[in-house]
PDB file of C-alpha atoms and ligand atoms in Angstrom:
ATOM      1  CA  MET A   1    -192.074-198.379  79.038  1.00 61.00           C
ATOM      2  CA  LEU A   2    -189.169-199.287  76.338  1.00 79.00           C
ATOM      3  CA  ILE A   3    -185.845-196.926  77.746  1.00 88.00           C
ATOM      4  CA  PRO A   4    -182.745-197.756  76.905  1.00 91.00           C
ATOM      5  CA  ASP A   5    -179.466-198.569  79.737  1.00 94.00           C
ATOM      6  CA  ILE A   6    -178.726-194.953  79.938  1.00 96.00           C
ATOM      7  CA  ILE A   7    -177.751-192.453  82.204  1.00 98.00           C
ATOM      8  CA  ILE A   8    -179.578-189.093  82.563  1.00 98.00           C
ATOM      9  CA  ALA A   9    -177.594-186.181  84.051  1.00 98.00           C
ATOM     10  CA  ILE A  10    -179.568-183.025  85.430  1.00 98.00           C
ATOM     11  CA  ASP A  11    -177.988-179.872  86.512  1.00 97.00           C
ATOM     12  CA  GLY A  12    -178.658-176.509  87.075  1.00 96.00           C
ATOM     13  CA  TYR A  13    -179.128-173.886  89.629  1.00 95.00           C
ATOM     14  CA  SER A  14    -180.151-174.424  93.062  1.00 89.00           C
ATOM     15  CA  SER A  15    -183.961-174.740  93.685  1.00 90.00           C
ATOM     16  CA  THR A  16    -184.904-175.491  89.822  1.00 95.00           C
ATOM     17  CA  GLY A  17    -186.788-178.637  91.109  1.00 93.00           C
ATOM     18  CA  LYS A  18    -184.308-181.258  89.655  1.00 95.00           C
ATOM     19  CA  SER A  19    -184.356-183.878  92.132  1.00 93.00           C
ATOM     20  CA  SER A  20    -188.380-183.623  92.233  1.00 93.00           C
ATOM     21  CA  PHE A  21    -187.767-183.834  88.225  1.00 97.00           C
ATOM     22  CA  ALA A  22    -185.354-186.438  88.632  1.00 97.00           C
ATOM     23  CA  ARG A  23    -186.993-188.839  91.599  1.00 96.00           C
ATOM     24  CA  LEU A  24    -190.220-188.839  89.463  1.00 96.00           C
ATOM     25  CA  ILE A  25    -188.010-189.932  86.796  1.00 97.00           C
ATOM     26  CA  ALA A  26    -186.700-192.464  88.165  1.00 96.00           C
ATOM     27  CA  LYS A  27    -190.406-193.948  89.618  1.00 94.00           C
ATOM     28  CA  GLU A  28    -191.259-193.989  85.992  1.00 94.00           C
ATOM     29  CA  PHE A  29    -188.785-195.425  83.863  1.00 94.00           C
ATOM     30  CA  GLY A  30    -187.423-197.900  86.846  1.00 93.00           C
ATOM     31  CA  PHE A  31    -184.257-196.055  87.242  1.00 95.00           C
ATOM     32  CA  ILE A  32    -182.216-195.541  90.351  1.00 95.00           C
ATOM     33  CA  TYR A  33    -181.670-191.396  91.569  1.00 97.00           C
ATOM     34  CA  LEU A  34    -178.465-190.184  92.836  1.00 97.00           C
ATOM     35  CA  ASP A  35    -178.722-186.932  94.825  1.00 97.00           C
ATOM     36  CA  SER A  36    -175.520-185.584  94.622  1.00 97.00           C
ATOM     37  CA  GLY A  37    -176.328-182.599  96.629  1.00 95.00           C
ATOM     38  CA  ALA A  38    -177.772-184.666  99.191  1.00 97.00           C
ATOM     39  CA  LEU A  39    -174.299-185.918  99.201  1.00 98.00           C
ATOM     40  CA  TYR A  40    -172.439-182.387  99.398  1.00 98.00           C
ATOM     41  CA  ARG A  41    -175.459-181.901 102.363  1.00 97.00           C
ATOM     42  CA  GLY A  42    -174.962-185.192 104.264  1.00 98.00           C
ATOM     43  CA  VAL A  43    -170.841-184.064 103.830  1.00 98.00           C
ATOM     44  CA  THR A  44    -171.847-180.559 105.760  1.00 98.00           C
ATOM     45  CA  LEU A  45    -173.928-182.260 108.566  1.00 98.00           C
ATOM     46  CA  PHE A  46    -170.940-184.870 109.474  1.00 98.00           C
ATOM     47  CA  ALA A  47    -168.689-181.464 109.451  1.00 98.00           C
ATOM     48  CA  VAL A  48    -171.110-179.615 111.181  1.00 97.00           C
ATOM     49  CA  GLU A  49    -171.239-182.155 113.806  1.00 97.00           C
ATOM     50  CA  HIS A  50    -167.808-182.836 114.119  1.00 97.00           C
ATOM     51  CA  SER A  51    -167.117-179.189 114.573  1.00 97.00           C
ATOM     52  CA  LEU A  52    -165.262-179.251 111.545  1.00 97.00           C
ATOM     53  CA  ILE A  53    -167.196-176.181 109.982  1.00 96.00           C
ATOM     54  CA  ASP A  54    -166.911-172.664 111.947  1.00 94.00           C
ATOM     55  CA  ASP A  55    -169.362-169.793 111.757  1.00 92.00           C
ATOM     56  CA  LYS A  56    -167.306-168.326 109.156  1.00 93.00           C
ATOM     57  CA  ASN A  57    -167.343-171.249 107.370  1.00 93.00           C
ATOM     58  CA  GLU A  58    -163.904-172.077 107.723  1.00 94.00           C
ATOM     59  CA  VAL A  59    -163.634-175.690 106.697  1.00 95.00           C
ATOM     60  CA  ASP A  60    -161.149-178.180 108.870  1.00 95.00           C
ATOM     61  CA  ALA A  61    -160.654-179.961 105.083  1.00 94.00           C
ATOM     62  CA  GLU A  62    -157.952-182.245 105.743  1.00 95.00           C
ATOM     63  CA  THR A  63    -159.345-183.680 109.050  1.00 97.00           C
ATOM     64  CA  LEU A  64    -163.153-183.631 107.322  1.00 97.00           C
ATOM     65  CA  VAL A  65    -161.605-185.743 104.203  1.00 96.00           C
ATOM     66  CA  SER A  66    -160.284-188.625 106.786  1.00 97.00           C
ATOM     67  CA  MET A  67    -163.114-188.765 108.537  1.00 97.00           C
ATOM     68  CA  LEU A  68    -165.657-188.861 105.818  1.00 96.00           C
ATOM     69  CA  PRO A  69    -165.287-193.180 105.335  1.00 95.00           C
ATOM     70  CA  GLU A  70    -166.979-193.260 108.670  1.00 96.00           C
ATOM     71  CA  ALA A  71    -169.782-191.331 108.007  1.00 97.00           C
ATOM     72  CA  ASP A  72    -170.872-194.018 106.225  1.00 97.00           C
ATOM     73  CA  LEU A  73    -173.181-192.057 103.403  1.00 97.00           C
ATOM     74  CA  HIS A  74    -175.041-193.465 101.064  1.00 97.00           C
ATOM     75  CA  PHE A  75    -179.038-193.839  99.823  1.00 96.00           C
ATOM     76  CA  GLU A  76    -181.735-196.653 100.932  1.00 96.00           C
ATOM     77  CA  THR A  77    -184.865-196.753  99.166  1.00 91.00           C
ATOM     78  CA  ASP A  78    -188.412-197.222 100.490  1.00 89.00           C
ATOM     79  CA  SER A  79    -191.817-196.999  99.386  1.00 87.00           C
ATOM     80  CA  GLU A  80    -191.280-193.210  99.245  1.00 87.00           C
ATOM     81  CA  GLY A  81    -188.355-193.707  97.562  1.00 89.00           C
ATOM     82  CA  SER A  82    -184.384-192.955  97.644  1.00 93.00           C
ATOM     83  CA  LYS A  83    -183.434-191.577 101.137  1.00 96.00           C
ATOM     84  CA  THR A  84    -179.747-189.946 102.321  1.00 98.00           C
ATOM     85  CA  TYR A  85    -178.368-191.991 105.418  1.00 98.00           C
ATOM     86  CA  MET A  86    -175.376-191.604 107.520  1.00 98.00           C
ATOM     87  CA  GLY A  87    -174.722-195.050 108.979  1.00 98.00           C
ATOM     88  CA  SER A  88    -178.139-196.308 110.022  1.00 98.00           C
ATOM     89  CA  ARG A  89    -180.048-192.616 110.558  1.00 98.00           C
ATOM     90  CA  CYS A  90    -181.976-191.108 107.897  1.00 98.00           C
ATOM     91  CA  ILE A  91    -180.471-187.668 107.419  1.00 98.00           C
ATOM     92  CA  GLU A  92    -183.243-186.924 104.980  1.00 95.00           C
ATOM     93  CA  LYS A  93    -184.962-184.183 106.799  1.00 92.00           C
ATOM     94  CA  GLU A  94    -181.566-182.505 108.646  1.00 95.00           C
ATOM     95  CA  ILE A  95    -180.053-181.784 105.486  1.00 97.00           C
ATOM     96  CA  ARG A  96    -182.075-179.633 104.093  1.00 90.00           C
ATOM     97  CA  SER A  97    -182.467-176.815 106.413  1.00 89.00           C
ATOM     98  CA  LEU A  98    -181.277-172.971 106.074  1.00 87.00           C
ATOM     99  CA  ASP A  99    -178.194-173.935 108.234  1.00 93.00           C
ATOM    100  CA  ILE A 100    -176.910-176.889 106.281  1.00 96.00           C
ATOM    101  CA  SER A 101    -178.213-174.732 103.133  1.00 91.00           C
ATOM    102  CA  ARG A 102    -175.546-171.822 103.966  1.00 91.00           C
ATOM    103  CA  LYS A 103    -172.879-174.147 104.654  1.00 96.00           C
ATOM    104  CA  VAL A 104    -172.718-176.806 101.759  1.00 95.00           C
ATOM    105  CA  SER A 105    -171.394-174.761  98.727  1.00 92.00           C
ATOM    106  CA  PRO A 106    -168.485-173.462 100.938  1.00 93.00           C
ATOM    107  CA  ILE A 107    -167.770-177.259 101.329  1.00 96.00           C
ATOM    108  CA  ALA A 108    -168.628-178.117  98.145  1.00 94.00           C
ATOM    109  CA  THR A 109    -165.519-176.182  96.848  1.00 93.00           C
ATOM    110  CA  LEU A 110    -163.223-178.343  97.938  1.00 95.00           C
ATOM    111  CA  PRO A 111    -161.506-180.488  95.383  1.00 95.00           C
ATOM    112  CA  ALA A 112    -161.072-183.403  97.354  1.00 95.00           C
ATOM    113  CA  ILE A 113    -164.768-183.264  98.966  1.00 96.00           C
ATOM    114  CA  ARG A 114    -165.643-182.915  95.598  1.00 96.00           C
ATOM    115  CA  GLU A 115    -163.391-186.304  94.235  1.00 96.00           C
ATOM    116  CA  PHE A 116    -164.761-188.052  97.343  1.00 97.00           C
ATOM    117  CA  VAL A 117    -168.275-187.520  95.905  1.00 97.00           C
ATOM    118  CA  ASP A 118    -167.625-187.863  92.446  1.00 97.00           C
ATOM    119  CA  ARG A 119    -166.144-191.444  93.470  1.00 97.00           C
ATOM    120  CA  LYS A 120    -169.490-192.225  95.548  1.00 96.00           C
ATOM    121  CA  LEU A 121    -171.619-191.261  92.147  1.00 97.00           C
ATOM    122  CA  ARG A 122    -169.340-192.960  89.943  1.00 98.00           C
ATOM    123  CA  GLU A 123    -169.266-196.521  91.828  1.00 97.00           C
ATOM    124  CA  LEU A 124    -173.422-196.244  92.624  1.00 96.00           C
ATOM    125  CA  GLY A 125    -174.174-195.148  88.173  1.00 96.00           C
ATOM    126  CA  ARG A 126    -171.519-198.027  86.707  1.00 96.00           C
ATOM    127  CA  LYS A 127    -174.832-200.095  86.233  1.00 94.00           C
ATOM    128  CA  LYS A 128    -176.739-197.236  84.327  1.00 96.00           C
ATOM    129  CA  ARG A 129    -180.158-196.668  84.504  1.00 96.00           C
ATOM    130  CA  ALA A 130    -179.511-194.085  86.736  1.00 97.00           C
ATOM    131  CA  VAL A 131    -180.921-190.620  86.914  1.00 98.00           C
ATOM    132  CA  ILE A 132    -178.012-188.069  88.319  1.00 98.00           C
ATOM    133  CA  ASP A 133    -179.060-185.033  89.475  1.00 97.00           C
ATOM    134  CA  GLY A 134    -176.189-181.789  90.628  1.00 95.00           C
ATOM    135  CA  ARG A 135    -174.278-179.209  89.018  1.00 94.00           C
ATOM    136  CA  ASP A 136    -171.604-180.713  87.122  1.00 94.00           C
ATOM    137  CA  ILE A 137    -173.027-184.267  86.440  1.00 96.00           C
ATOM    138  CA  GLY A 138    -172.906-184.127  82.816  1.00 96.00           C
ATOM    139  CA  SER A 139    -170.125-182.034  82.671  1.00 94.00           C
ATOM    140  CA  THR A 140    -167.603-183.518  85.018  1.00 94.00           C
ATOM    141  CA  VAL A 141    -168.874-186.663  86.696  1.00 97.00           C
ATOM    142  CA  PHE A 142    -170.363-188.191  83.955  1.00 97.00           C
ATOM    143  CA  PRO A 143    -169.034-186.852  80.608  1.00 97.00           C
ATOM    144  CA  ASN A 144    -170.600-189.224  78.499  1.00 97.00           C
ATOM    145  CA  ALA A 145    -174.187-189.794  80.024  1.00 98.00           C
ATOM    146  CA  GLU A 146    -176.524-190.511  77.068  1.00 97.00           C
ATOM    147  CA  LEU A 147    -178.483-187.894  78.035  1.00 98.00           C
ATOM    148  CA  LYS A 148    -178.085-184.843  79.591  1.00 98.00           C
ATOM    149  CA  ILE A 149    -180.022-181.901  80.866  1.00 98.00           C
ATOM    150  CA  PHE A 150    -179.587-178.005  81.940  1.00 98.00           C
ATOM    151  CA  MET A 151    -182.323-177.000  84.612  1.00 97.00           C
ATOM    152  CA  THR A 152    -182.980-172.458  85.007  1.00 96.00           C
ATOM    153  CA  ALA A 153    -185.647-170.846  86.309  1.00 97.00           C
ATOM    154  CA  ASP A 154    -186.051-167.337  87.492  1.00 97.00           C
ATOM    155  CA  PRO A 155    -184.436-166.455  91.348  1.00 96.00           C
ATOM    156  CA  GLU A 156    -188.045-165.360  92.448  1.00 97.00           C
ATOM    157  CA  ILE A 157    -189.891-168.890  91.991  1.00 97.00           C
ATOM    158  CA  ARG A 158    -186.845-170.464  92.754  1.00 97.00           C
ATOM    159  CA  ALA A 159    -186.662-169.305  96.039  1.00 96.00           C
ATOM    160  CA  MET A 160    -190.764-169.323  96.021  1.00 96.00           C
ATOM    161  CA  ARG A 161    -190.999-173.025  95.836  1.00 93.00           C
ATOM    162  CA  ARG A 162    -187.646-173.668  98.105  1.00 91.00           C
ATOM    163  CA  MET A 163    -189.711-171.383 101.041  1.00 94.00           C
ATOM    164  CA  LYS A 164    -193.152-173.569 100.453  1.00 93.00           C
ATOM    165  CA  GLU A 165    -190.709-176.734 100.616  1.00 88.00           C
ATOM    166  CA  MET A 166    -189.555-175.721 104.407  1.00 88.00           C
ATOM    167  CA  GLU A 167    -192.757-174.621 105.276  1.00 93.00           C
ATOM    168  CA  GLY A 168    -194.166-177.827 104.795  1.00 91.00           C
ATOM    169  CA  LYS A 169    -191.474-179.367 106.831  1.00 85.00           C
ATOM    170  CA  GLY A 170    -192.726-176.878 109.209  1.00 90.00           C
ATOM    171  CA  GLU A 171    -189.717-174.654 109.297  1.00 88.00           C
ATOM    172  CA  LYS A 172    -190.564-171.263 109.275  1.00 91.00           C
ATOM    173  CA  VAL A 173    -187.751-168.734 106.977  1.00 92.00           C
ATOM    174  CA  LYS A 174    -188.271-165.387 105.535  1.00 95.00           C
ATOM    175  CA  PHE A 175    -188.880-164.870 101.872  1.00 97.00           C
ATOM    176  CA  GLU A 176    -185.895-162.881 101.821  1.00 97.00           C
ATOM    177  CA  ASP A 177    -183.716-165.080 103.319  1.00 96.00           C
ATOM    178  CA  VAL A 178    -184.473-167.885 101.147  1.00 95.00           C
ATOM    179  CA  LEU A 179    -183.835-165.497  97.794  1.00 96.00           C
ATOM    180  CA  ALA A 180    -180.441-164.457  99.310  1.00 96.00           C
ATOM    181  CA  ASN A 181    -179.779-167.972  99.623  1.00 94.00           C
ATOM    182  CA  VAL A 182    -180.283-168.928  96.739  1.00 94.00           C
ATOM    183  CA  MET A 183    -178.903-165.970  94.860  1.00 95.00           C
ATOM    184  CA  GLU A 184    -175.421-166.558  97.063  1.00 95.00           C
ATOM    185  CA  ARG A 185    -175.452-170.049  96.023  1.00 92.00           C
ATOM    186  CA  ASP A 186    -175.796-169.465  92.409  1.00 94.00           C
ATOM    187  CA  TYR A 187    -172.844-167.376  92.645  1.00 94.00           C
ATOM    188  CA  ILE A 188    -170.515-169.621  94.595  1.00 93.00           C
ATOM    189  CA  ASP A 189    -171.677-172.823  92.150  1.00 91.00           C
ATOM    190  CA  SER A 190    -171.221-170.782  88.892  1.00 93.00           C
ATOM    191  CA  HIS A 191    -167.049-169.089  90.390  1.00 94.00           C
ATOM    192  CA  ARG A 192    -165.610-171.758  91.839  1.00 91.00           C
ATOM    193  CA  LYS A 193    -162.442-173.217  90.639  1.00 91.00           C
ATOM    194  CA  ALA A 194    -163.394-176.878  90.774  1.00 89.00           C
ATOM    195  CA  SER A 195    -165.931-178.080  88.771  1.00 88.00           C
ATOM    196  CA  PRO A 196    -168.186-174.587  88.667  1.00 89.00           C
ATOM    197  CA  LEU A 197    -171.679-175.010  87.671  1.00 91.00           C
ATOM    198  CA  THR A 198    -171.820-174.789  83.505  1.00 88.00           C
ATOM    199  CA  LYS A 199    -174.362-176.328  80.639  1.00 93.00           C
ATOM    200  CA  ALA A 200    -172.268-179.043  78.821  1.00 94.00           C
ATOM    201  CA  ALA A 201    -171.949-178.331  75.287  1.00 95.00           C
ATOM    202  CA  ASP A 202    -174.799-181.124  74.805  1.00 97.00           C
ATOM    203  CA  ALA A 203    -176.936-180.436  77.455  1.00 98.00           C
ATOM    204  CA  VAL A 204    -180.604-179.615  76.476  1.00 98.00           C
ATOM    205  CA  GLU A 205    -181.741-176.779  78.254  1.00 97.00           C
ATOM    206  CA  LEU A 206    -185.117-176.952  80.640  1.00 98.00           C
ATOM    207  CA  ASP A 207    -186.278-173.299  81.986  1.00 97.00           C
ATOM    208  CA  ASN A 208    -189.236-174.524  84.157  1.00 97.00           C
ATOM    209  CA  SER A 209    -190.202-171.334  85.384  1.00 97.00           C
ATOM    210  CA  TYR A 210    -193.837-171.898  84.456  1.00 97.00           C
ATOM    211  CA  MET A 211    -193.901-175.479  83.808  1.00 97.00           C
ATOM    212  CA  THR A 212    -195.384-178.185  85.573  1.00 96.00           C
ATOM    213  CA  LEU A 213    -193.725-181.290  87.023  1.00 96.00           C
ATOM    214  CA  ASP A 214    -196.006-183.151  84.651  1.00 97.00           C
ATOM    215  CA  GLU A 215    -195.402-180.946  81.783  1.00 98.00           C
ATOM    216  CA  GLN A 216    -191.807-181.948  82.146  1.00 98.00           C
ATOM    217  CA  MET A 217    -192.666-185.235  81.960  1.00 97.00           C
ATOM    218  CA  VAL A 218    -194.244-185.168  79.131  1.00 96.00           C
ATOM    219  CA  TRP A 219    -191.311-182.946  77.679  1.00 97.00           C
ATOM    220  CA  ILE A 220    -188.688-185.436  78.646  1.00 97.00           C
ATOM    221  CA  LYS A 221    -190.487-188.537  77.259  1.00 95.00           C
ATOM    222  CA  GLU A 222    -190.176-186.623  73.889  1.00 94.00           C
ATOM    223  CA  LEU A 223    -187.130-185.821  74.055  1.00 95.00           C
ATOM    224  CA  ILE A 224    -185.756-189.298  75.020  1.00 94.00           C
ATOM    225  CA  ALA A 225    -188.428-191.175  71.812  1.00 92.00           C
ATOM    226  CA  ASP A 226    -186.279-188.215  69.188  1.00 92.00           C
ATOM    227  CA  LYS A 227    -183.146-188.989  70.798  1.00 92.00           C
ATOM    228  CA  PHE A 228    -183.301-193.382  70.839  1.00 90.00           C
ATOM    229  CA  GLY A 229    -185.720-193.818  68.233  1.00 78.00           C
ATOM    230  CA  ASP A 230    -188.953-195.835  68.390  1.00 60.00           C
ATOM    231  CA  THR A 231    -189.236-196.545  71.900  1.00 59.00           C
ATOM    232  CA  ASP A 232    -192.549-196.455  73.389  1.00 59.00           C
ATOM    233  CA  VAL A 233    -192.037-193.778  75.973  1.00 51.00           C
ATOM    234  CA  LYS A 234    -194.562-191.669  74.079  1.00 46.00           C
ATOM    235  CA  LYS A 235    -197.455-193.717  75.484  1.00 47.00           C
TER     236      LYS A 235
HETATM  237  O1  CDP B 301    -181.822-178.585  95.938  1.00 87.72           O
HETATM  238  P1  CDP B 301    -180.706-177.490  95.722  1.00 87.72           P
HETATM  239  O2  CDP B 301    -180.634-177.495  94.192  1.00 87.72           O
HETATM  240  O3  CDP B 301    -180.859-176.139  96.167  1.00 87.72           O
HETATM  241  O4  CDP B 301    -178.897-177.915  96.548  1.00 87.72           O
HETATM  242  P2  CDP B 301    -178.760-179.393  96.130  1.00 87.72           P
HETATM  243  O5  CDP B 301    -178.406-179.858  95.129  1.00 87.72           O
HETATM  244  O6  CDP B 301    -179.239-180.348  97.577  1.00 87.72           O
HETATM  245  O7  CDP B 301    -176.922-179.001  96.527  1.00 87.72           O
HETATM  246  C1  CDP B 301    -176.303-178.187  97.490  1.00 87.72           C
HETATM  247  C2  CDP B 301    -175.417-177.545  96.924  1.00 87.72           C
HETATM  248  O8  CDP B 301    -174.124-178.855  96.561  1.00 87.72           O
HETATM  249  C3  CDP B 301    -175.303-176.583  96.092  1.00 87.72           C
HETATM  250  O9  CDP B 301    -175.612-175.908  96.357  1.00 87.72           O
HETATM  251  C4  CDP B 301    -173.767-176.671  95.451  1.00 87.72           C
HETATM  252  O10 CDP B 301    -173.166-175.908  96.301  1.00 87.72           O
HETATM  253  C5  CDP B 301    -173.142-178.248  95.807  1.00 87.72           C
HETATM  254  N1  CDP B 301    -173.438-179.379  94.653  1.00 87.72           N
HETATM  255  C6  CDP B 301    -172.183-179.467  94.055  1.00 87.72           C
HETATM  256  O11 CDP B 301    -171.531-178.757  93.521  1.00 87.72           O
HETATM  257  N2  CDP B 301    -172.161-180.200  92.625  1.00 87.72           N
HETATM  258  C7  CDP B 301    -173.554-181.117  92.740  1.00 87.72           C
HETATM  259  N3  CDP B 301    -173.301-182.351  91.956  1.00 87.72           N
HETATM  260  C8  CDP B 301    -174.542-181.291  93.406  1.00 87.72           C
HETATM  261  C9  CDP B 301    -174.361-180.142  94.895  1.00 87.72           C
END
């Protein structure tokens, strides 16, 4: 399948299925997948483990930023795809807990943390052929990304998806708690000062409330074919 050397930026609200879509795109096109949310979650786990965030989500940002290089957050790929690591420890499961989900958005409002994550992403994406998902990838981190997608879906549908994902991993949660977390993160992500969640002017919107992943793949292949000319992506 012929795909040009591009960056695909996928932004949007929490639990719109950005990461499942991005993973599938990476697999299908042979691109690398960079999960920016996982880096924010990894930073949050590190802050929790070093007691740099308290119960009221007050963060000792200065100490956190100075210690972050030793966290050695990075991605490793195995047969199941890309996974998040802290040093030699795979943290892919831990960073998806409701506790980390409750603390991650306050951490992600801190400009110094955003700079840390942005730098890492730009370094990892410098060779292109990368699909990157987040909140500000098309607007701030890779403003020149050749393809920008902005994902939305109804909040209740997003909360239901997130709840199923957590239940699948053995975490028991109430629908109301998950919905409250989804809506709270929407609010914090869209209202923060540093790179709020916004749709870049040149992003294409995708509301996947009633779409399957397979339908999304058909959609993006047609989009790529339209945008980049006569490649064989429709095959
Ligand atoms: O998977 P989900 O969309 O629920 O969240 P995520 O992508 O894992 O990101 C977790 C949180 O990190 C978000 O709610 C944002 O507060 C923050 N984040 C951000 O601020 N900027 C990004 N580029 C990615 C995530």
